[in-house]
Coordinates of C-alpha atoms in Angstrom, one line a residue:
Chain N
X18 CA 115.2 114.1 78.0
X19 CA 118.0 115.6 77.6
X20 CA 118.0 117.9 80.4
X21 CA 121.0 118.5 82.1
X22 CA 121.2 117.6 85.8
X23 CA 122.0 120.4 88.0
X24 CA 124.5 118.5 90.0
X25 CA 127.9 118.9 88.1
X26 CA 130.4 115.5 87.7
X27 CA 132.8 117.0 89.9
X28 CA 130.2 117.7 92.8
X29 CA 128.6 114.4 92.0
X30 CA 132.1 112.5 92.6
X31 CA 132.4 114.5 95.9
X32 CA 129.0 113.5 96.7
X33 CA 129.6 109.8 95.9
X34 CA 132.6 109.8 98.1
X35 CA 130.8 111.2 101.1
X36 CA 128.0 108.5 100.5
X37 CA 130.8 105.7 100.1
X38 CA 132.4 106.7 103.6
X39 CA 129.1 106.4 105.3
X40 CA 128.9 102.8 104.7
X41 CA 126.0 102.5 102.5
X42 CA 124.2 99.0 102.6
X43 CA 123.2 97.4 99.3
X44 CA 123.7 100.8 97.7
X45 CA 121.3 102.8 100.1
X46 CA 122.0 104.6 103.1
X47 CA 119.2 104.6 105.8
X48 CA 117.9 107.6 107.7
X49 CA 119.7 107.1 110.6
X50 CA 123.0 107.4 108.6
X51 CA 122.1 110.5 106.8
X52 CA 121.1 112.5 109.3
X53 CA 124.0 113.3 111.6
X54 CA 125.6 114.4 108.2
X55 CA 122.7 116.9 107.4
X56 CA 122.8 118.0 111.3
X57 CA 126.4 119.0 110.9
X58 CA 125.5 121.7 108.4
X59 CA 123.7 123.5 111.5
X60 CA 120.8 124.4 109.4
X61 CA 117.6 124.1 111.0
X62 CA 116.1 121.1 111.3
X63 CA 112.7 122.1 109.6
X64 CA 115.0 123.1 106.5
X65 CA 116.5 120.0 106.7
X66 CA 113.2 118.1 106.9
X67 CA 112.2 119.5 103.7
X68 CA 115.7 118.9 102.0
X69 CA 114.8 115.3 103.2
X70 CA 111.1 115.2 101.9
X71 CA 112.7 116.5 98.3
X72 CA 115.5 114.0 98.2
X73 CA 113.8 111.0 99.1
X74 CA 112.4 110.8 95.4
X75 CA 110.7 107.4 96.1
X76 CA 109.8 107.7 100.0
X77 CA 111.3 104.9 101.4
X78 CA 113.1 106.4 104.2
X79 CA 116.5 105.5 102.2
X80 CA 118.5 107.4 100.1
X81 CA 120.5 105.8 97.3
X82 CA 123.7 107.5 95.9
X83 CA 121.6 109.7 93.6
X84 CA 119.0 111.0 95.8
X85 CA 121.7 111.6 98.4
X86 CA 123.6 113.8 95.7
X87 CA 120.4 115.9 95.9
X88 CA 120.0 116.1 99.7
X89 CA 123.9 116.9 99.6
X90 CA 123.2 119.6 96.7
X91 CA 120.5 121.4 98.6
X92 CA 122.4 121.6 101.8
X93 CA 124.9 123.0 100.0
X94 CA 122.9 126.0 98.4
X95 CA 121.2 126.3 101.5
X96 CA 124.4 127.1 103.0
X97 CA 125.1 129.7 100.4
X98 CA 122.1 131.1 101.2
X99 CA 119.8 130.1 98.6
X100 CA 116.5 129.1 99.7
X101 CA 115.3 125.7 99.8
X102 CA 112.4 125.1 97.1
X103 CA 109.1 123.5 98.4
X104 CA 108.9 121.1 95.6
X105 CA 112.0 119.4 93.4
X106 CA 112.6 121.5 90.3
X107 CA 113.0 119.4 87.1
X108 CA 116.9 120.0 86.7
X109 CA 117.4 118.7 90.1
X110 CA 115.4 115.2 89.5
X111 CA 118.2 112.8 88.8
X112 CA 118.4 111.2 85.5
X113 CA 117.9 107.7 86.8
X114 CA 114.4 109.1 88.5
X115 CA 112.8 110.8 85.6
Chain I
X8 CA 100.3 115.4 105.0
X9 CA 101.0 111.6 105.6
X10 CA 98.4 108.9 105.5
X11 CA 96.3 108.0 108.6
X12 CA 98.1 105.3 110.3
X13 CA 101.0 105.7 108.3
X14 CA 104.4 106.3 110.0
X15 CA 106.7 109.0 108.3
X16 CA 109.7 108.2 106.4
X17 CA 111.0 111.4 107.2
X18 CA 114.2 111.2 109.9
X19 CA 113.5 115.0 110.6
X20 CA 110.0 115.0 111.5

């Protein structure tokens, strides 16, 4: 569809830079590489667990570039005081996963 | 929440 992804291009560039800095292997980051980054946000672990549930769209225990952007988006919004949704709203689903 | 016998893919659980 022509639904715009809620992650803005300038945010995506920032998240992609963080993604690259974590040393993705084959274009994906494993859970143990992403976990410390999310823990760094100081958000409660149950919130981070939900962020992971929502962002690991194919549930393979790893995040690709777009899934990682969803995770970072949710973490930044949560830090601004917005609640993390219980399920992923359509505007948050990366165009590559629709 | 996860299938019996399956392992969690969530590093926070």
